[in-house]
PDB file of C-alpha atoms in Angstrom:
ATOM      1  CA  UNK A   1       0.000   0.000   0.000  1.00  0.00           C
ATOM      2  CA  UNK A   2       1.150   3.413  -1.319  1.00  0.00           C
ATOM      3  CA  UNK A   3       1.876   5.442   1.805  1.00  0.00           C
ATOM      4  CA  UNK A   4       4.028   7.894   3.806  1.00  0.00           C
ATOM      5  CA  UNK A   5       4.476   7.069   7.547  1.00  0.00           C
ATOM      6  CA  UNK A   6       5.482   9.570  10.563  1.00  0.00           C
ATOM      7  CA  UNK A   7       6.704   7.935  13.916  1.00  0.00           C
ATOM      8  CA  UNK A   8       6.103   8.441  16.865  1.00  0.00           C
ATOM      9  CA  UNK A   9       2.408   9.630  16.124  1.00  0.00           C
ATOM     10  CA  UNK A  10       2.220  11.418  19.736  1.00  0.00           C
ATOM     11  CA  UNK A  11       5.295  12.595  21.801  1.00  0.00           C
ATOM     12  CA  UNK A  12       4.868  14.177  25.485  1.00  0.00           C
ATOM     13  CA  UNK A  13       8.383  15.564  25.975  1.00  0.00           C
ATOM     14  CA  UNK A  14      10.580  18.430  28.085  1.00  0.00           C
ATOM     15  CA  UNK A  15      12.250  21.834  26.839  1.00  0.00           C
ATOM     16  CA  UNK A  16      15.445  20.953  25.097  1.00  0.00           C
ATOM     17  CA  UNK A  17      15.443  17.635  25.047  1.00  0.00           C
ATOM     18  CA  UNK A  18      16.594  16.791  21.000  1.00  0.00           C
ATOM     19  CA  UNK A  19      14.333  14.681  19.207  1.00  0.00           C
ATOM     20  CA  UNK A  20      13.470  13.499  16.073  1.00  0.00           C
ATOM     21  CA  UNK A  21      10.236  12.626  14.228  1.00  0.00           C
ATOM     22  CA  UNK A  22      11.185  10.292  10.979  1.00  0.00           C
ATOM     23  CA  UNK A  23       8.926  10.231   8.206  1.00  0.00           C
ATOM     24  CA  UNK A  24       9.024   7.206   5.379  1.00  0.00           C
ATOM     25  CA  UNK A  25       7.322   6.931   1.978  1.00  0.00           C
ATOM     26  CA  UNK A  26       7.219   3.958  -0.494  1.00  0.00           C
ATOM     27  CA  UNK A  27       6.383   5.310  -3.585  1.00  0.00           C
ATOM     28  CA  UNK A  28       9.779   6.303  -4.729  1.00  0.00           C
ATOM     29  CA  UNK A  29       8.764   9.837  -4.444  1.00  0.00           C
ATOM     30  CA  UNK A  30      11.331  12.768  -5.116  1.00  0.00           C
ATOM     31  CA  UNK A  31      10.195  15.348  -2.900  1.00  0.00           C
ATOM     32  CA  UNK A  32       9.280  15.589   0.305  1.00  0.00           C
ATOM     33  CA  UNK A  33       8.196  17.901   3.064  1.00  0.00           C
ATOM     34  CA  UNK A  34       7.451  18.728   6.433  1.00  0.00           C
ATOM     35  CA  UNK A  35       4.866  21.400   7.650  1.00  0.00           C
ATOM     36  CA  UNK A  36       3.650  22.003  11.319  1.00  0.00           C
ATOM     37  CA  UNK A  37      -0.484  22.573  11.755  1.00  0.00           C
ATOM     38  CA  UNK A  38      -1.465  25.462  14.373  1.00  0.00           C
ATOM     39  CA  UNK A  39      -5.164  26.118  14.885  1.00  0.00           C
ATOM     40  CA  UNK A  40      -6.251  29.239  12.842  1.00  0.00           C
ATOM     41  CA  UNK A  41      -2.872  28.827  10.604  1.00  0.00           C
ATOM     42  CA  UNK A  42      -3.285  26.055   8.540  1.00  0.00           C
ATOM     43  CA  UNK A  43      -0.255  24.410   7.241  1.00  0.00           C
ATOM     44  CA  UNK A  44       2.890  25.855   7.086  1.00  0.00           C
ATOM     45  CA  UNK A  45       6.067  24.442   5.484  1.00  0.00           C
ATOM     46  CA  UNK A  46       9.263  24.157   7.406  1.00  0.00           C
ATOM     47  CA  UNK A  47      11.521  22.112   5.411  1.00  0.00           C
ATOM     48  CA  UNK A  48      11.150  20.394   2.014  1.00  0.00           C
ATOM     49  CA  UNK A  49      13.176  18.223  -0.623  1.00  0.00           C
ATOM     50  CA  UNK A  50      13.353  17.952  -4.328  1.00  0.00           C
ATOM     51  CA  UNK A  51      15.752  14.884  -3.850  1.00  0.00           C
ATOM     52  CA  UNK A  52      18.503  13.092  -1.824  1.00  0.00           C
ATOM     53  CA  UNK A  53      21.102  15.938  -0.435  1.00  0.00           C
ATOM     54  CA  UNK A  54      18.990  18.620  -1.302  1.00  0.00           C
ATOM     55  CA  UNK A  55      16.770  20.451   1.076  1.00  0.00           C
ATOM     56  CA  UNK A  56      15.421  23.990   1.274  1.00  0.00           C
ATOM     57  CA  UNK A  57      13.302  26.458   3.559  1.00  0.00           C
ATOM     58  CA  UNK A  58       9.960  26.700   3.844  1.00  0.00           C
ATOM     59  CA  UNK A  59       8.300  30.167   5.723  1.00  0.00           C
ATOM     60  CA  UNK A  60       9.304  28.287   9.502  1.00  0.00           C
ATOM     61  CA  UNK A  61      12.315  26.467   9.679  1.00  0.00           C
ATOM     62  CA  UNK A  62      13.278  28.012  12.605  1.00  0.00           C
ATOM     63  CA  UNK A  63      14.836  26.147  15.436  1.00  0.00           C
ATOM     64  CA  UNK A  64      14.189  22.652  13.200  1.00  0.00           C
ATOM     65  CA  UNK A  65      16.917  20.706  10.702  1.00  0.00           C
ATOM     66  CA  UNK A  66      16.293  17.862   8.399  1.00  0.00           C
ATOM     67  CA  UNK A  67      18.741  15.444   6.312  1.00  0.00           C
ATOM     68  CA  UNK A  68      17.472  13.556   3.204  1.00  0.00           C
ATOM     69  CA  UNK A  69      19.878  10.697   2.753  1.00  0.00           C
ATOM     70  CA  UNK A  70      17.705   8.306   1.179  1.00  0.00           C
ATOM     71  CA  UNK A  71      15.276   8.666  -1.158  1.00  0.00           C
ATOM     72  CA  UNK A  72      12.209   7.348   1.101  1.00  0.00           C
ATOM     73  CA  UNK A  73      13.203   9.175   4.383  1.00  0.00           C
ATOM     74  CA  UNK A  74      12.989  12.655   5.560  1.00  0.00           C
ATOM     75  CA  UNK A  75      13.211  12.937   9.373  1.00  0.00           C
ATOM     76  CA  UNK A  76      12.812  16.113  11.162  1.00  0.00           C
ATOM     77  CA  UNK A  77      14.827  17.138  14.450  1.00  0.00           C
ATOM     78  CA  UNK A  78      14.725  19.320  16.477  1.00  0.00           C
ATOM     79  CA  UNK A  79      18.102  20.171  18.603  1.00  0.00           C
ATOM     80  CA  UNK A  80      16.280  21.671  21.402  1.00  0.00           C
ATOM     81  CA  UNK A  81      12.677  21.554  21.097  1.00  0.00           C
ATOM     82  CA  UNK A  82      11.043  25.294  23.078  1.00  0.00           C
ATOM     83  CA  UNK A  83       7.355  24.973  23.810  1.00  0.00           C
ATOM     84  CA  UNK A  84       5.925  27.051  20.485  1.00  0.00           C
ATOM     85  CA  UNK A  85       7.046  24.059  19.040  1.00  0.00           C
ATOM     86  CA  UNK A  86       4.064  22.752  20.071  1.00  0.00           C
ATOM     87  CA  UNK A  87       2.132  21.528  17.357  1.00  0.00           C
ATOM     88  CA  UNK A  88       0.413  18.807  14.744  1.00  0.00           C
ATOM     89  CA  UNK A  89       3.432  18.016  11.974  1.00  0.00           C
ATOM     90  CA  UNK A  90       2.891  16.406   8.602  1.00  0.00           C
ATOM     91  CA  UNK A  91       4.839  14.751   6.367  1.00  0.00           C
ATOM     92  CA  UNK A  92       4.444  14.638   2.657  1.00  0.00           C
ATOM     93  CA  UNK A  93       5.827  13.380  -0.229  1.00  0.00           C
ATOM     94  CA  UNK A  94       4.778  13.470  -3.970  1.00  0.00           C
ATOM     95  CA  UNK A  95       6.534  12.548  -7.801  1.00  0.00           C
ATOM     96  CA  UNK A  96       8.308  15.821  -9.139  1.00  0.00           C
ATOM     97  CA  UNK A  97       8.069  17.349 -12.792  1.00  0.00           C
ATOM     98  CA  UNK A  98       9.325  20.314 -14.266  1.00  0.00           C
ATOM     99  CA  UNK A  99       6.032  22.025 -13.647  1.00  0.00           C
ATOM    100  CA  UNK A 100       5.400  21.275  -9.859  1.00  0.00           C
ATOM    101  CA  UNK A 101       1.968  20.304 -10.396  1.00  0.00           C
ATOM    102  CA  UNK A 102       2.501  16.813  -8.634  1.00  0.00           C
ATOM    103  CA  UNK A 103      -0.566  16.348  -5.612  1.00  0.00           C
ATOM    104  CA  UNK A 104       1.051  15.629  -2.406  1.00  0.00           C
ATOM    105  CA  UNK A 105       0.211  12.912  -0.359  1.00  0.00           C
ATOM    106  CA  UNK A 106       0.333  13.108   3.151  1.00  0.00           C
ATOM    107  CA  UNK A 107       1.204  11.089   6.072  1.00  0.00           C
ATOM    108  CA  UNK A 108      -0.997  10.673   9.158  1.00  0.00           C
ATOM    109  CA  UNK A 109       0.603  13.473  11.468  1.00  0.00           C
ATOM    110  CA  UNK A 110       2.636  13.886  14.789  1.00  0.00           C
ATOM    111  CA  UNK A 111       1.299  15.381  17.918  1.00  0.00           C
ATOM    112  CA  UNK A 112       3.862  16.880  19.794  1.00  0.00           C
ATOM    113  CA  UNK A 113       3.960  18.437  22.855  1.00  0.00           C
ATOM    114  CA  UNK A 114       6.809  20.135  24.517  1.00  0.00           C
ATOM    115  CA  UNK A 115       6.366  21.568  27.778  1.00  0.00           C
TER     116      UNK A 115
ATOM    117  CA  UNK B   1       6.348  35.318  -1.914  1.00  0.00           C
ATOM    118  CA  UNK B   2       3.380  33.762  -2.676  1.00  0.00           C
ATOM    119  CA  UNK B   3      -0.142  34.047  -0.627  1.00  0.00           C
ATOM    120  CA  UNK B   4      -2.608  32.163  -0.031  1.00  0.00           C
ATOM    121  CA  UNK B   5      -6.004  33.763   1.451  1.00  0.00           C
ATOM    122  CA  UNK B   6      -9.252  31.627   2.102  1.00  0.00           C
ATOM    123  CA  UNK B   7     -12.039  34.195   2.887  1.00  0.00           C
ATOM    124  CA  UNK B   8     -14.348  31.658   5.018  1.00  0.00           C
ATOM    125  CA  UNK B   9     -13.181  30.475   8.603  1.00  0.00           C
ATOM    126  CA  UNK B  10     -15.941  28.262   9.142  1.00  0.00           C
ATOM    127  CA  UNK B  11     -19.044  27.537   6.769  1.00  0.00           C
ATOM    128  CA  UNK B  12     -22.281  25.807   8.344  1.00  0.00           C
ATOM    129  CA  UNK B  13     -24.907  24.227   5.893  1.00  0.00           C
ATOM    130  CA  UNK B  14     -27.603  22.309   5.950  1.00  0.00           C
ATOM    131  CA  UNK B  15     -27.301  18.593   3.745  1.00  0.00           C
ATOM    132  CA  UNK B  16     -28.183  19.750   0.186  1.00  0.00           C
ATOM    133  CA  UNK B  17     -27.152  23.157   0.573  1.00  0.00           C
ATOM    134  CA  UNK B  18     -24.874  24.537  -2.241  1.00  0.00           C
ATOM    135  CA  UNK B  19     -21.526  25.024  -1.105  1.00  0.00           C
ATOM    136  CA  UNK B  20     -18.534  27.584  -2.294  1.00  0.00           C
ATOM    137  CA  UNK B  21     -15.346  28.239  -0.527  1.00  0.00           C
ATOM    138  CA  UNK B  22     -13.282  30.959  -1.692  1.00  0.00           C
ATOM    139  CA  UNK B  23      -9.740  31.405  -2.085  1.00  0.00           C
ATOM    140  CA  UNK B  24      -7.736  33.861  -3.594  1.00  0.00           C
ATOM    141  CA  UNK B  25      -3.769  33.308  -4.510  1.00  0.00           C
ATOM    142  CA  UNK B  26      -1.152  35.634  -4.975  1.00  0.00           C
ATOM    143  CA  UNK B  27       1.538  34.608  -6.841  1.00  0.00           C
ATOM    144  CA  UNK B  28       2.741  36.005 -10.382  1.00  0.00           C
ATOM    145  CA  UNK B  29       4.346  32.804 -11.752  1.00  0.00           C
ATOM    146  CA  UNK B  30       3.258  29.722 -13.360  1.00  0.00           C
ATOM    147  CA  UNK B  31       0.416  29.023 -11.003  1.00  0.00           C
ATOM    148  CA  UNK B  32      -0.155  25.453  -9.734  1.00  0.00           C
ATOM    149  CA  UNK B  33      -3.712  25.215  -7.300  1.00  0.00           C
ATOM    150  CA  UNK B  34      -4.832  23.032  -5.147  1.00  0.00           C
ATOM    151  CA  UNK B  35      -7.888  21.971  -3.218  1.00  0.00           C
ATOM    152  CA  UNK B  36      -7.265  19.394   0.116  1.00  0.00           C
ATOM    153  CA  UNK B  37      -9.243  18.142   2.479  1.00  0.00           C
ATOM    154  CA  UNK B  38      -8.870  16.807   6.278  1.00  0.00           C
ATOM    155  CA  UNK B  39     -11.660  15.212   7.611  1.00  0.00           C
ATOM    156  CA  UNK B  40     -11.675  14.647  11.427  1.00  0.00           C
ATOM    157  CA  UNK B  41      -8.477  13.142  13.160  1.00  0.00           C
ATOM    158  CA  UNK B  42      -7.299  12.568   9.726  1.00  0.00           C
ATOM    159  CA  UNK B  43      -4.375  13.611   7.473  1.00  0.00           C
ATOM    160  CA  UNK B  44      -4.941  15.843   4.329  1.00  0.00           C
ATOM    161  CA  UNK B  45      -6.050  14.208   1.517  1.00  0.00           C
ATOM    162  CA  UNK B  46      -6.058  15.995  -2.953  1.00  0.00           C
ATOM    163  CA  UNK B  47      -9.857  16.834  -3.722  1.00  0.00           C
ATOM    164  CA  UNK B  48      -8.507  18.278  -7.270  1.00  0.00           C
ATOM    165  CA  UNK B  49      -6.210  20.288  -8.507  1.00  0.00           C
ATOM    166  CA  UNK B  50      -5.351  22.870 -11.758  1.00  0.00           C
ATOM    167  CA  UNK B  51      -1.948  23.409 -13.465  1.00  0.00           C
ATOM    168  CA  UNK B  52      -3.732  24.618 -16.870  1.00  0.00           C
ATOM    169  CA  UNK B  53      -5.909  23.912 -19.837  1.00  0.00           C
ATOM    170  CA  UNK B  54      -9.867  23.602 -18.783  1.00  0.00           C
ATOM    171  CA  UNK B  55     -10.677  26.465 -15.692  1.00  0.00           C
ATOM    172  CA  UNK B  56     -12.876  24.168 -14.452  1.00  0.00           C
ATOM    173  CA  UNK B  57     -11.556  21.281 -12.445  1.00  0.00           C
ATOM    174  CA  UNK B  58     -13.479  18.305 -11.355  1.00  0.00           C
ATOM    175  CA  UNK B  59     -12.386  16.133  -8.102  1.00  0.00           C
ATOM    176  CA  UNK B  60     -13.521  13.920  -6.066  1.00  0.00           C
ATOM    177  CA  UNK B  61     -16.845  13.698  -4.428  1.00  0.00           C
ATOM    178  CA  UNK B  62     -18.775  15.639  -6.389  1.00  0.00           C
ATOM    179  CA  UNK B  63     -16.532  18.645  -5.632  1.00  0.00           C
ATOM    180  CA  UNK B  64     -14.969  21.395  -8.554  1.00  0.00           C
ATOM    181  CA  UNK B  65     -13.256  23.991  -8.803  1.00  0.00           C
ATOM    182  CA  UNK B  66     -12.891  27.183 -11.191  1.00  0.00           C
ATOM    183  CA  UNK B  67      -9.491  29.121 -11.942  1.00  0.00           C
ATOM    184  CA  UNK B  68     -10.428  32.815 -12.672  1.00  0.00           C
ATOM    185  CA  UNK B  69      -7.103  33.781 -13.577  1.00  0.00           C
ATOM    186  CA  UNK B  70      -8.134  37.590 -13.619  1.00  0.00           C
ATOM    187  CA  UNK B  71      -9.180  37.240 -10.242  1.00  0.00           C
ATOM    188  CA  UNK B  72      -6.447  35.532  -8.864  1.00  0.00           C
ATOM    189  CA  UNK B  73      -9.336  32.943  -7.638  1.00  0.00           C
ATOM    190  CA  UNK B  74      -9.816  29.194  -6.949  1.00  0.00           C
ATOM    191  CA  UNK B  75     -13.580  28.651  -5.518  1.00  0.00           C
ATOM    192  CA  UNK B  76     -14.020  25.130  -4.866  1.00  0.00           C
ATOM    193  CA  UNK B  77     -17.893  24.427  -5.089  1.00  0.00           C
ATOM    194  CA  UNK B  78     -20.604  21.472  -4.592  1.00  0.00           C
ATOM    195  CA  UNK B  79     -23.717  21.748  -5.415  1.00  0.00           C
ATOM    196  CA  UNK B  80     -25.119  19.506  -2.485  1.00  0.00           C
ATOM    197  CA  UNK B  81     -23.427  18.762   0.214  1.00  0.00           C
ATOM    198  CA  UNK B  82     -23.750  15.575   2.144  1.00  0.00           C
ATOM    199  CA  UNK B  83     -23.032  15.321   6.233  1.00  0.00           C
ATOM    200  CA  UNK B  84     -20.203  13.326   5.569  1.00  0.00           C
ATOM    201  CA  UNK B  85     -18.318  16.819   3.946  1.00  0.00           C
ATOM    202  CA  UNK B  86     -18.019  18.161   7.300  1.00  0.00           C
ATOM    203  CA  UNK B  87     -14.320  18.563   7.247  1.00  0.00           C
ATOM    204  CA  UNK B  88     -11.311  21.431   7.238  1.00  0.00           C
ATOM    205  CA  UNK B  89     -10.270  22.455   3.386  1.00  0.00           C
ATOM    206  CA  UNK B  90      -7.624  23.980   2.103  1.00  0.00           C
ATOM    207  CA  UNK B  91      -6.632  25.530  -0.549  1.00  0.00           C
ATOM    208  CA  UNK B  92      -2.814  25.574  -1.906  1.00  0.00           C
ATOM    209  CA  UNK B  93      -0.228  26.645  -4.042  1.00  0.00           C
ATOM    210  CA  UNK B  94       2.617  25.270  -5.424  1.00  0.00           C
ATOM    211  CA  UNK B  95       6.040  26.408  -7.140  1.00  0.00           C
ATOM    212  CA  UNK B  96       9.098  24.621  -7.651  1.00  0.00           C
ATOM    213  CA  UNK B  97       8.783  22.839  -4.571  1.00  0.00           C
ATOM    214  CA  UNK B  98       7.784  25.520  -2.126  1.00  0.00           C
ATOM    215  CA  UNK B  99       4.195  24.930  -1.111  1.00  0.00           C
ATOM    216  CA  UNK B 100       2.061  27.509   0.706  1.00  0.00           C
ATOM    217  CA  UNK B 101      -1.831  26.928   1.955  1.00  0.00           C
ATOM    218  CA  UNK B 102      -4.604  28.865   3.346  1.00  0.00           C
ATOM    219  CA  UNK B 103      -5.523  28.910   6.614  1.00  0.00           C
ATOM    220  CA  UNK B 104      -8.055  26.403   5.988  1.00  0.00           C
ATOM    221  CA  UNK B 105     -12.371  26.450   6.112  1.00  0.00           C
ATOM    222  CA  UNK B 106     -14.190  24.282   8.488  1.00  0.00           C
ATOM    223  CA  UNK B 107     -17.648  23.037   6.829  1.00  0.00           C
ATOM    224  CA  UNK B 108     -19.941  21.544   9.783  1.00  0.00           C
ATOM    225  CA  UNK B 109     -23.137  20.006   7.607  1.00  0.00           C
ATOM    226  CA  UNK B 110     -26.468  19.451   9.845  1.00  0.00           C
ATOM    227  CA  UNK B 111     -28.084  16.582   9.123  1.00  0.00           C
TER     228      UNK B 111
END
């Protein structure tokens, strides 16, 4: 089955303890991204990758890295996670073209709290 | 940078009722549109989507969409909606890998 998996799903954790949230797809996908969803924000992109060793910024990639060293995995870290990081984080991958016009498919989120 | 503005926080219908959701982009390059739905405790999933040709898009559901390119617009409508719409939508825009999306509508449907 055709899919992009997050893990852990839900994380309880402390100020500045580093973690990291991997994300997985199968379907040989080029790009990938992460975005973090606040309520009354939607979806805003932190990271993404158009293919292995090449990431870029999205609008909030503050205080969060990523690595793309394989094809199928993008994980997202975070060094030392502060408290408005919060949030609901998605992972999503989809085929690239010249024209961008690929639909992204998305995995089934990660609730984190930091506290 | 590009924009993405969705004009409706939160839509409540009646089943049947017509629905449109509007969104307006802001982007001066080759414009790529989207239309995604989350439906409770579930991840976002494509309704349709518009990279040229016909204006008006067809997806999923029931649900379309028309690109009014002189009004930097991409309403997604349905003529009838059902109580299983009730959901958060989003519209989105894509360009060369940087993606940028509303700040969604929630549509509660009464049965």
């Amino acid at each position: 089955e055709a899919q992009v998996t997050q893990n852990p799903r839900y994380l309880i954790t402390v100020t500045g303890k580093k973690l990291t949230v991997t994300c997985s797809q199968n379907m040989n996908h080029e790009y990938m991204s992460w975005y973090r969803q606040d309520p009354g924000l939607g979806l805003r992109q932190i990271y993404y990758s158009m293919n292995v060793e090449v990431t870029d910024k999205g609008d909030v990639p503050e205080g969060y890295k990523v690595s793309r060293k394989e094809k199928r995995n993008f994980p997202l870290i975070l060094e030392s996670p502060s408290p408005n990081q919060t949030s609901l984080y998605f992972c999503a991958s989809s085929l690239l073209n010249r024209n961008s016009n690929q639909p992204q498919h998305f995995g089934d989120g990660t609730r984190l709290s930091i506290l | 940078a590009q924009s993405v503005s969705q004009h409706n926080h939160h839509v409540i219908l009646s089943e049947a009722a017509s629905l449109e959701l509007g969104c307006n982009y802001s982007y001066g390059g080759t414009v790529n549109l989207f239309w995604y739905v989350q439906y409770p405790g579930q991840h976002l999933q494509l309704l349709l989507k518009y990279f040229s040709g016909d204006p008006l898009v067809k997806g999923i559901k029931g649900f379309e969409a028309e690109f009014i390119k002189s009004k930097f617009s991409f309403n997604l409508r349905k003529p009838s909606v059902q109580w299983s719409d009730t959901a958060e939508y989003f519209c989105a825009v894509n360009d060369a890998g940087k993606s940028t999306f509303g700040d969604g509508t929630t549509l509660t449907v009464k049965p």
